[in-house]
Short mmCIF file of C-alpha atoms in Angstrom, two decimals:
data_model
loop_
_atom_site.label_atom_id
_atom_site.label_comp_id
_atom_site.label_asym_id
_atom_site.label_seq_id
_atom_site.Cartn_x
_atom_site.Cartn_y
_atom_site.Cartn_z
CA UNK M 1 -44.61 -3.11 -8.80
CA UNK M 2 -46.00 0.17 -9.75
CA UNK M 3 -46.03 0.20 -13.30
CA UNK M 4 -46.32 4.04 -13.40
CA UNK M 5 -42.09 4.24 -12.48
CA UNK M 6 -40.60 1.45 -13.80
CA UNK M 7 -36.52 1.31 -12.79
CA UNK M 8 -34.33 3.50 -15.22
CA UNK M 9 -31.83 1.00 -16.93
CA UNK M 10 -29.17 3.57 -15.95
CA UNK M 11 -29.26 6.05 -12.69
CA UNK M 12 -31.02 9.70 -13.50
CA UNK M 13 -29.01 12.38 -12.41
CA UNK M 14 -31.08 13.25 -9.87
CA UNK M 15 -31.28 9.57 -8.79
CA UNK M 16 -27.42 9.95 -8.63
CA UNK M 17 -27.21 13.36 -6.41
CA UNK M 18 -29.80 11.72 -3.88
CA UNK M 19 -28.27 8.41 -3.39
CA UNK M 20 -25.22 10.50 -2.82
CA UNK M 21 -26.38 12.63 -0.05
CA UNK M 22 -28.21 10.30 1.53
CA UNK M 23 -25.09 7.91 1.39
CA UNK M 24 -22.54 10.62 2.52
CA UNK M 25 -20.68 10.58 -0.94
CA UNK M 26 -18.17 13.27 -1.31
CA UNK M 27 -17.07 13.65 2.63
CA UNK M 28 -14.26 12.37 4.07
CA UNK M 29 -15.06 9.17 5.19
CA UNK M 30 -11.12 8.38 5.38
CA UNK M 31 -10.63 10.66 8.69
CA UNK M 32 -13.30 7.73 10.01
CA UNK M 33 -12.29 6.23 13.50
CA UNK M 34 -10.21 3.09 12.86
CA UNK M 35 -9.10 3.43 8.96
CA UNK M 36 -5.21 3.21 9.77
CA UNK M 37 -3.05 5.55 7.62
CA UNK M 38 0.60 6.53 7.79
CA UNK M 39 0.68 9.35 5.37
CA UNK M 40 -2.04 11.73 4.79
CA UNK M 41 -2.97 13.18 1.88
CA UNK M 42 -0.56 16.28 2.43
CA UNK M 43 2.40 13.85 2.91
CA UNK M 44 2.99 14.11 6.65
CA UNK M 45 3.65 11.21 8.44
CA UNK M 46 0.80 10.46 11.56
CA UNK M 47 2.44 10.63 15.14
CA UNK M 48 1.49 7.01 16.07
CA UNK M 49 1.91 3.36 13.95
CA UNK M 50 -0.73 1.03 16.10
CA UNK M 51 -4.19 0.11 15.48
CA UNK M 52 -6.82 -2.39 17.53
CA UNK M 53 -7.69 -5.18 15.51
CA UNK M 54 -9.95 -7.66 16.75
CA UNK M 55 -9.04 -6.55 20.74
CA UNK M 56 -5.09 -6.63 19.63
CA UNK M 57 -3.22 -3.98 19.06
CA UNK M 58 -0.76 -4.23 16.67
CA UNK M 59 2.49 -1.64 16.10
CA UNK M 60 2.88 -1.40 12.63
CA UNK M 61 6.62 0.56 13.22
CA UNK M 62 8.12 -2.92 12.46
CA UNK M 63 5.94 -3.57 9.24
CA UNK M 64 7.83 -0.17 7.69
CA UNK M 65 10.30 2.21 6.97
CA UNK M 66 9.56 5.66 6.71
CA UNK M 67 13.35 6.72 5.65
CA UNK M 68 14.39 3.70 3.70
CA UNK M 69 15.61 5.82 1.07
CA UNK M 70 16.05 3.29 -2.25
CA UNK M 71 12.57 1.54 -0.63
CA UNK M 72 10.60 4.76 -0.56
CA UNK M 73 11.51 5.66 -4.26
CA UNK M 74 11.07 1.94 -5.49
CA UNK M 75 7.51 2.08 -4.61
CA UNK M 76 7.06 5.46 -5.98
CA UNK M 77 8.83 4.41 -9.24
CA UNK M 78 6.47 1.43 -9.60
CA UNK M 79 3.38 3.34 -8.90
CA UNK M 80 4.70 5.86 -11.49
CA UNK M 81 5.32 2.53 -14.18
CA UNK M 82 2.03 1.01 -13.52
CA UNK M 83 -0.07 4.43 -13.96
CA UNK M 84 1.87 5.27 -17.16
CA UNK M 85 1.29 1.50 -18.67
CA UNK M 86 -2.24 2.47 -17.33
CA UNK M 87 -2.35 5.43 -19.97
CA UNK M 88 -0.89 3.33 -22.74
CA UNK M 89 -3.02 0.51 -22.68
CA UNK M 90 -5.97 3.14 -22.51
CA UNK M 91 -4.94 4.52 -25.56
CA UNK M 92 -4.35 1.10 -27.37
CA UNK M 93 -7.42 0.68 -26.86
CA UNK M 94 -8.75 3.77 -27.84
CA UNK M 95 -7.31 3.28 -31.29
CA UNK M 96 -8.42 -0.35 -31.41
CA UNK M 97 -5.35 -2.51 -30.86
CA UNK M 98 -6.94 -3.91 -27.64
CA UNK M 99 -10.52 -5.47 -27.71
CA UNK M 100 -10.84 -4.01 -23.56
CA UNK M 101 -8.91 -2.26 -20.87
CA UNK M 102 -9.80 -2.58 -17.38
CA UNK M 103 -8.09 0.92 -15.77
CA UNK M 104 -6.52 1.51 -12.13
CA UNK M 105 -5.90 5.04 -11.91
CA UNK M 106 -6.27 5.96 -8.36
CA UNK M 107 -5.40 2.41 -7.15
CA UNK M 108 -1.83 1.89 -7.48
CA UNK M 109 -0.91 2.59 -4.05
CA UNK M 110 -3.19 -0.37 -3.09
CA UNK M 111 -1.92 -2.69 -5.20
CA UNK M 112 1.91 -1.77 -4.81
CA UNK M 113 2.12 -1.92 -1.42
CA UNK M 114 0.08 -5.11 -1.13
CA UNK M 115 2.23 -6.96 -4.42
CA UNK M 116 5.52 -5.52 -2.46
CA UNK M 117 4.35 -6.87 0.89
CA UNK M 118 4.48 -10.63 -0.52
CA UNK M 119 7.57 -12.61 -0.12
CA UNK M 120 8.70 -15.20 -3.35
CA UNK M 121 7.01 -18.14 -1.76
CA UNK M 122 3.51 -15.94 -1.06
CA UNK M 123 1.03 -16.53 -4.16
CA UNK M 124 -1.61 -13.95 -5.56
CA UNK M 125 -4.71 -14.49 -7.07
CA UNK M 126 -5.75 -11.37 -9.21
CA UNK M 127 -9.48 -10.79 -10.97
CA UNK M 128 -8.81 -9.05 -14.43
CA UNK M 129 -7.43 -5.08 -12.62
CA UNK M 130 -4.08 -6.26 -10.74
CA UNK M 131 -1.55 -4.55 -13.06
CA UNK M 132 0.43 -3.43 -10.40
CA UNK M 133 0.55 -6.44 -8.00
CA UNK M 134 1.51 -7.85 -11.53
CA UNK M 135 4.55 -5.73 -11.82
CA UNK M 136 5.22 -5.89 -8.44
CA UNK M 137 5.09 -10.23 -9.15
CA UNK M 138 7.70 -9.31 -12.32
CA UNK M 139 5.16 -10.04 -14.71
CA UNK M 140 6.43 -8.49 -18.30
CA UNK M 141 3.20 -6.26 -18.54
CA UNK M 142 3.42 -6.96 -22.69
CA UNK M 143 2.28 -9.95 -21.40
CA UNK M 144 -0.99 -9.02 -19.75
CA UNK M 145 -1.93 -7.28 -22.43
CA UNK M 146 -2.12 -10.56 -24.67
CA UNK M 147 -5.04 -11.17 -23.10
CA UNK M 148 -6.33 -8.24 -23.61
CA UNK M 149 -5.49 -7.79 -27.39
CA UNK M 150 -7.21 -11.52 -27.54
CA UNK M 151 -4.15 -13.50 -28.88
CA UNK M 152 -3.87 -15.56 -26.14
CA UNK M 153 -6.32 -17.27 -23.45
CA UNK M 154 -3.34 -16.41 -20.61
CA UNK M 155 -0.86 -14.35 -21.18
CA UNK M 156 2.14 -15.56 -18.72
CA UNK M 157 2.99 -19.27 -16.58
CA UNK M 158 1.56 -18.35 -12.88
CA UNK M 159 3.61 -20.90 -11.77
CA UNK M 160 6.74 -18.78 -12.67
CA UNK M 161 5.99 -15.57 -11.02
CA UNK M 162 3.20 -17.08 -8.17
CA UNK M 163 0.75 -14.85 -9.48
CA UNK M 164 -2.03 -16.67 -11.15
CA UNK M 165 -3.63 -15.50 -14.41
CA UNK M 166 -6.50 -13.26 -14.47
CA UNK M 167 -9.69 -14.31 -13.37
CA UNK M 168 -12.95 -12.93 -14.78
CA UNK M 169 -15.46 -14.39 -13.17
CA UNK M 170 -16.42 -12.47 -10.47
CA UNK M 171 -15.12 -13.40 -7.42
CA UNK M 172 -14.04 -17.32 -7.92
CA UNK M 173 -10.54 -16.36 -7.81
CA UNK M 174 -11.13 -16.17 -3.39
CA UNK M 175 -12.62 -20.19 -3.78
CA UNK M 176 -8.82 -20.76 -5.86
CA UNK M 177 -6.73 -18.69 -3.31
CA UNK M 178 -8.75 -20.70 -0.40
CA UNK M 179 -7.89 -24.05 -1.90
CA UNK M 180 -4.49 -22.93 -2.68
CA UNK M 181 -4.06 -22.03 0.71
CA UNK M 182 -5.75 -25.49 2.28
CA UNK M 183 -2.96 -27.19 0.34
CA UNK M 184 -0.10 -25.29 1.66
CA UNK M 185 -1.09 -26.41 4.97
CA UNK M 186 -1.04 -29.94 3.53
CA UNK M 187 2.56 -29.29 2.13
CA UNK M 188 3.90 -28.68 5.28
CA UNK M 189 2.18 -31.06 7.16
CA UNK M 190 3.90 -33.62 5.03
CA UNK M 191 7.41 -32.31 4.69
CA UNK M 192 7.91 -29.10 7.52
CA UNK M 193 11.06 -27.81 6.03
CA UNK M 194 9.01 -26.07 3.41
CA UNK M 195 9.04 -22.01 3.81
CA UNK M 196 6.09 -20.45 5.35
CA UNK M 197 3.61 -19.47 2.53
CA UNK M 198 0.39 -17.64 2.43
CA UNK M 199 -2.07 -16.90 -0.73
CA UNK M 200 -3.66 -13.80 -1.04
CA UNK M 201 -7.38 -13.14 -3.07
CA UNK M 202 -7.88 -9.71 -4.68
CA UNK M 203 -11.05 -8.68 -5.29
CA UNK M 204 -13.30 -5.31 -5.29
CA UNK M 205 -15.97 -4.18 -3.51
CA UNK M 206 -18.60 -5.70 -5.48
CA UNK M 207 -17.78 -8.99 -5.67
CA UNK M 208 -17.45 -8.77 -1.80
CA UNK M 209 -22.18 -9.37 -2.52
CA UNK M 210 -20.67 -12.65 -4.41
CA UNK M 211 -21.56 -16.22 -2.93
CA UNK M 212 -18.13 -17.38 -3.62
CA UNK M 213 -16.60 -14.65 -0.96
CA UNK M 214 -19.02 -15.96 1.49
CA UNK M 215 -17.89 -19.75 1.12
CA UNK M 216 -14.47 -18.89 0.78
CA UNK M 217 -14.61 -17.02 4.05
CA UNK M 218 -16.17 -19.70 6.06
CA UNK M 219 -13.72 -22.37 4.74
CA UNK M 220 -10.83 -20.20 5.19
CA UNK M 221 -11.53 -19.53 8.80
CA UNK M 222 -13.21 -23.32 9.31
CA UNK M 223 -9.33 -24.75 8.70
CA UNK M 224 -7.58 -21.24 9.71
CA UNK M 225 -6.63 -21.21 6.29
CA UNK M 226 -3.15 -19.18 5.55
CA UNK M 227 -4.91 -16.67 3.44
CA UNK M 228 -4.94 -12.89 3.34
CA UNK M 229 -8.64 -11.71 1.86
CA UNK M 230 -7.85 -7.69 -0.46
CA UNK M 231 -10.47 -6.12 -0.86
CA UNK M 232 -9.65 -3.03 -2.71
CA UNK M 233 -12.78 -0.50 -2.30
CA UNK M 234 -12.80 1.50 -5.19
CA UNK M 235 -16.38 2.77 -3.98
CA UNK M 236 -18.11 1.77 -7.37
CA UNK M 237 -18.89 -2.01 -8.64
CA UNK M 238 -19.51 -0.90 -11.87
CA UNK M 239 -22.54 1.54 -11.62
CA UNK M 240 -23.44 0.60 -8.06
CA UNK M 241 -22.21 2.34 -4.73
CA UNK M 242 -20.56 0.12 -2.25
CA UNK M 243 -23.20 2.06 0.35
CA UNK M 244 -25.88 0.25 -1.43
CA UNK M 245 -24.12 -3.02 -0.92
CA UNK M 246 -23.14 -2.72 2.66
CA UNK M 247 -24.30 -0.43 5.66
CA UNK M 248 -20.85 -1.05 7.74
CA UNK M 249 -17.23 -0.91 6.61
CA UNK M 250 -16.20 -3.84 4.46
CA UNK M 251 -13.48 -5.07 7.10
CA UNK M 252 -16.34 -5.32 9.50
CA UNK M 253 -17.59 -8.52 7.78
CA UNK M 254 -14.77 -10.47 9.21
CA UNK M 255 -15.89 -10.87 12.77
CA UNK M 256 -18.87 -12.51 11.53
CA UNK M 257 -16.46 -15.23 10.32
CA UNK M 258 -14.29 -14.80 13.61
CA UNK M 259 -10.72 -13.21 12.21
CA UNK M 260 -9.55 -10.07 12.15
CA UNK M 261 -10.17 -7.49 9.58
CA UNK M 262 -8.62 -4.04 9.08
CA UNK M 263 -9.44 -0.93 6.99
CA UNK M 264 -6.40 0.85 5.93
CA UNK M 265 -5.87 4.35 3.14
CA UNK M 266 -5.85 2.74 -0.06
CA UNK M 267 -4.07 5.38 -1.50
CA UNK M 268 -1.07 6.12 1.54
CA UNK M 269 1.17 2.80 -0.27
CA UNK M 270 3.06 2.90 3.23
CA UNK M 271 0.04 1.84 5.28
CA UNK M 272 -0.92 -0.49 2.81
CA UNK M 273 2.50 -2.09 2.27
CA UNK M 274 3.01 -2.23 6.60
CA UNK M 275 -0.99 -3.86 6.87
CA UNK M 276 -0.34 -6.08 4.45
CA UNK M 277 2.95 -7.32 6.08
CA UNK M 278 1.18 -7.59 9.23
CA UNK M 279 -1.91 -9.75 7.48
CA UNK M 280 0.75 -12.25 5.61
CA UNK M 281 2.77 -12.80 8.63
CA UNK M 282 -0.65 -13.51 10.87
CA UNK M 283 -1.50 -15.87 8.22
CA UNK M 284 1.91 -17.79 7.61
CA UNK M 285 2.40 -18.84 11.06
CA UNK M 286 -1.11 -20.40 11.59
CA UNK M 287 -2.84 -18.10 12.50
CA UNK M 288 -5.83 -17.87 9.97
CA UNK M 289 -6.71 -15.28 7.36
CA UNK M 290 -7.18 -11.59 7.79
CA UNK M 291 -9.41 -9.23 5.65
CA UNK M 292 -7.88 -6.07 4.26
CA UNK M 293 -10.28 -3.47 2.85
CA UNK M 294 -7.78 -1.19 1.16
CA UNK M 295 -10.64 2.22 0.79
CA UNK M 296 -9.61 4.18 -2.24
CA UNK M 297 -11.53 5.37 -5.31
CA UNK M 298 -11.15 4.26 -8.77
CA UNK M 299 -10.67 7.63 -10.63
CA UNK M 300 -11.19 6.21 -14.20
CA UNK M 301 -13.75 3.84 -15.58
CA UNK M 302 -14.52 0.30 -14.86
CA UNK M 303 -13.52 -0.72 -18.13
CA UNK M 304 -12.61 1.21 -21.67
CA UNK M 305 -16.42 0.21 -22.15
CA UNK M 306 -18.06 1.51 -19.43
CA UNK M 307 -19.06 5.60 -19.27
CA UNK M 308 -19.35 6.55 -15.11
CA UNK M 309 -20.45 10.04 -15.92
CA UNK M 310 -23.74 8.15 -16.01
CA UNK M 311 -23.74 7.37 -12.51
CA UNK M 312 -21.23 9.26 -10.81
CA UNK M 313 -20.23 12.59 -9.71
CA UNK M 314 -17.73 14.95 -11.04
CA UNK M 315 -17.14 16.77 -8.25
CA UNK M 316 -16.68 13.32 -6.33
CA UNK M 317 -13.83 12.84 -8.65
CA UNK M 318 -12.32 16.18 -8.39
CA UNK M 319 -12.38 15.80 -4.55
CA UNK M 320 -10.55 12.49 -4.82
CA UNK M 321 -7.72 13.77 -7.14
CA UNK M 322 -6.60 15.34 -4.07
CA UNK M 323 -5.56 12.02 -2.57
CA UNK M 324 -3.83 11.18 -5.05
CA UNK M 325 -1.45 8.42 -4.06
CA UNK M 326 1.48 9.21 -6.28
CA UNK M 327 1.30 13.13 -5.17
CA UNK M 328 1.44 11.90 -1.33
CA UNK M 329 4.51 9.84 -1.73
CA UNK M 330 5.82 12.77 -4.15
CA UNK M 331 5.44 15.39 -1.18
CA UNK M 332 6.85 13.54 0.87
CA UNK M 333 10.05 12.10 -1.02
CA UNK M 334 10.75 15.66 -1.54
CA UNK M 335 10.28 17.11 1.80
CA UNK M 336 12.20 14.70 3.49
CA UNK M 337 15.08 15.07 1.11
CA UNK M 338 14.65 12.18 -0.11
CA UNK M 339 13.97 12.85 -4.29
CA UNK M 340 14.99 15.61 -6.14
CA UNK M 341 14.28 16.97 -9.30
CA UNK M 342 16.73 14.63 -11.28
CA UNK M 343 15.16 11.38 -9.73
CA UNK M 344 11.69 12.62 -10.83
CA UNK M 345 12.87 13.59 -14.55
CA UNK M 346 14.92 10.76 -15.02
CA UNK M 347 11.58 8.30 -14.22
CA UNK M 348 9.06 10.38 -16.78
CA UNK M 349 12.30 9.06 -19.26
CA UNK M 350 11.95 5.74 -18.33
CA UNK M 351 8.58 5.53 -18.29
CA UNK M 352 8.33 7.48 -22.01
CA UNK M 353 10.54 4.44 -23.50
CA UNK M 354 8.73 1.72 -21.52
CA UNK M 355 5.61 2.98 -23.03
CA UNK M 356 7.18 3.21 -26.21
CA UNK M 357 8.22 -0.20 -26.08
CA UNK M 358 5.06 -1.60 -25.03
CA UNK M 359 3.38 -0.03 -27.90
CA UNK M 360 5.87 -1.72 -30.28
CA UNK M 361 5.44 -5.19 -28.21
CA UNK M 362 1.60 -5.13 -28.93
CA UNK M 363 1.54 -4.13 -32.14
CA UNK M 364 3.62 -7.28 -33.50
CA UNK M 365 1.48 -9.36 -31.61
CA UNK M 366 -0.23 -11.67 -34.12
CA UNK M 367 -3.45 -14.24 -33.09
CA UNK M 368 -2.86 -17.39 -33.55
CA UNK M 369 -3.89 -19.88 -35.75
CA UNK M 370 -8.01 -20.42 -35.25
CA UNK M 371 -8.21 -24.17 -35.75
CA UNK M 372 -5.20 -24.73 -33.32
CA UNK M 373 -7.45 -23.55 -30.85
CA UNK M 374 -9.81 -26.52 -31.20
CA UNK M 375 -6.39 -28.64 -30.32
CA UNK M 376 -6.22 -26.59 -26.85
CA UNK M 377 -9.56 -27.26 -25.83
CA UNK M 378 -9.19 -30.94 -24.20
CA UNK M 379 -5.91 -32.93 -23.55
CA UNK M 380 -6.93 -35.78 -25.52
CA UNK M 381 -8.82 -35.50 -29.00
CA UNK M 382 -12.71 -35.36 -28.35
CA UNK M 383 -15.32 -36.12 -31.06
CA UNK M 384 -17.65 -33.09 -30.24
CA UNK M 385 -14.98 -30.68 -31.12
CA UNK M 386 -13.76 -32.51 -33.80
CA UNK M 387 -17.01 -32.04 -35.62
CA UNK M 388 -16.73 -28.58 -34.45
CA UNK M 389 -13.51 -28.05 -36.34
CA UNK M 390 -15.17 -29.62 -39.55
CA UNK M 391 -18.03 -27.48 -39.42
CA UNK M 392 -15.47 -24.38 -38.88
CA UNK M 393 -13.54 -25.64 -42.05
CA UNK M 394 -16.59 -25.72 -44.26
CA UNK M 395 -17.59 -22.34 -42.88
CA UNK M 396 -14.38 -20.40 -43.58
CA UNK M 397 -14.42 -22.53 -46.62
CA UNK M 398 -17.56 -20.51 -47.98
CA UNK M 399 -15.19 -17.37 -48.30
CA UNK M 400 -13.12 -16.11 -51.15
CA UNK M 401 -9.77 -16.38 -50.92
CA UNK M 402 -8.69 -12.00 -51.22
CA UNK M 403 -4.97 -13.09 -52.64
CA UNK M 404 -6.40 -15.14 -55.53
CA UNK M 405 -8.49 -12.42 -56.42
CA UNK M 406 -6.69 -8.99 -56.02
#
């Protein structure tokens, strides 16, 4: 290496502004040939519903409902929810009643539309940025933020909602959703009655570079696995560009593993929800897995300790509040009659006492008892962690007790 220019720990801003023209940053890489969409960014709906997917082509008319009234406005009334819990649990943190917050501004169309694609038998398997598939799963969000304010190592029983606690290890939560997924085959196999089910993996774009979305992708389509891969391409793993991780569209990397993968809006929650329909049916009725790469942008930061005005754009981000998913649905509610004023005012109310009462939730959350967490570590008492405990006892020992002495 030439020691003269050694690699910046963080991206220079001119570092930045060259990757990004040289990557195509900041056009519109959503009017692309084959991303399917069913409402564009001004609201309108697009003449036709079918796509080619792996030399099929599928009409998505069936997978929707464009005037579904009480539909349309529950899926903007949980996009609204999840982006105002969004803004509460960023300000928690702020103010240092949550040790982290991972944000999804800008992705809640992606994740409601996927969540409300899922039938009760279906099960997700999150990584650590799922709020809205979570609400979508009727997961008390209180409870995800136990995890996050560190009083708990869980938060909620998967087994109650099918959505599986957060995983945050990159990418292992695809190797769980594969396995999950080889077993429901087993299931039936042995007793045929049982429902048609189908797991589905969430991840981002970069743990799509991981290993363990590699292996899960061969196994999955080595047994035809009833899995459904999301990849929600927020554009940024961290401080990295997905162009630096991939030269062709993520849903592209399917046909090397021989099933079909789609690229749909990320932020047009109609699309997403009718794809995602499509995928779960395809993959219930034995037909193997299908990718999704949902593209969208994340318009906040990776997490509450991350800073992306280091590496990213601000006109990038200004170009992408545009799309904004709630605004799309918004237009078109109220063009086609659909929402009024009163619907719109009455869900800010709701949303002001659901943040209200989320704030109250987290703040009389109390951490449990430290040495019962040497209890929780194996099922049966082990002599390792017993001698751990001790050596914890003598430790906190060593303080003074601050109610014998005030």
């Amino acid at each position: 290496m030439n020691g003269g220019r050694l690699p910046t720990a963080e991206f220079e801003v001119e570092e930045v502004e060259r990757a990004a023209r040289t990557a195509g940053l900041g056009q519109d890489r959503q009017a692309e040939p084959g991303m399917l969409r069913i409402l564009d960014p001004e609201g309108r709906l697009a003449d036709g519903m079918t796509a080619e997917i792996a030399g099929e082509l599928v009409d998505f008319a069936p997978y929707l409902s464009t005037s579904d009234a009480p539909h349309l406005l529950s899926l903007y009334r949980d996009m609204y929810l999840v982006r105002r819990f969004d803004q509460e649990s960023t300000a928690l943190q702020r103010q240092g009643q949550l040790a982290l917050w991972v944000p999804l501004t800008g992705q809640e169309a992606a994740q409601i539309g996927s969540g409300r694609a899922m039938e009760a038998q279906d099960y997700a398997f999150p990584t650590y940025r799922e709020h809205g598939v979570a609400l979508t799963r009727g997961v008390e969000l209180s409870e995800i933020l136990r995890l996050f304010r560190g009083v708990t190592n869980g938060g909620w029983d998967p087994r109650e909602r099918n959505f599986h606690l957060y995983t945050l290890v990159l990418a292992a939560q695809s190797l769980h959703a594969v396995g999950y997924a080889m077993g429901i085959q087993r299931d039936q196999l042995a007793d045929p009655s049982l429902p048609q089910a189908a797991s589905v993996a969430y991840f981002g774009d970069g743990a799509s570079s991981e290993g363990d979305i590699h292996e899960s992708m061969v196994f999955a389509a080595s047994f035809d696995a009833p899995v459904v891969f999301f990849c929600q391409n927020n554009q940024w793993a961290i401080s990295v560009p997905s162009t630096v991780q991939t030269r062709v569209p993520l849903a592209k990397r399917a046909e090397g593993y021989g099933f079909p993968g789609v690229r749909v809006d990320g932020n047009d929650v109609l699309a997403v929800e009718a794809v995602t329909r499509w995928a779960l049916e395809h993959a219930r009725t034995g037909r193997g897995p299908v990718l999704i790469e949902a593209y969208t942008y994340r318009m906040s930061a990776h997490t509450t300790a991350d800073d992306p005005t280091k590496y990213r754009l601000s006109g990038d981000e200004q170009e992408w509040r545009t799309r904004d998913p709630l605004a799309r649905l918004e237009t078109y509610l109220r063009s086609a009659g659909l929402a009024n004023d009163a619907f719109f005012e009455g869900l800010a109310g709701e949303a002001r006492v659901m943040a209200s009462d989320l704030r109250a939730a987290v703040l009389s959350m109390t951490a449990p008892d430290l040495e019962s967490r040497f209890a929780a570590v194996y099922a049966e008492p082990h002599p390792l962690v017993q001698e751990e405990l001790r050596f914890f006892q003598q430790y906190e020992s060593g303080f003074a007790d601050e109610g014998k002495h005030a």
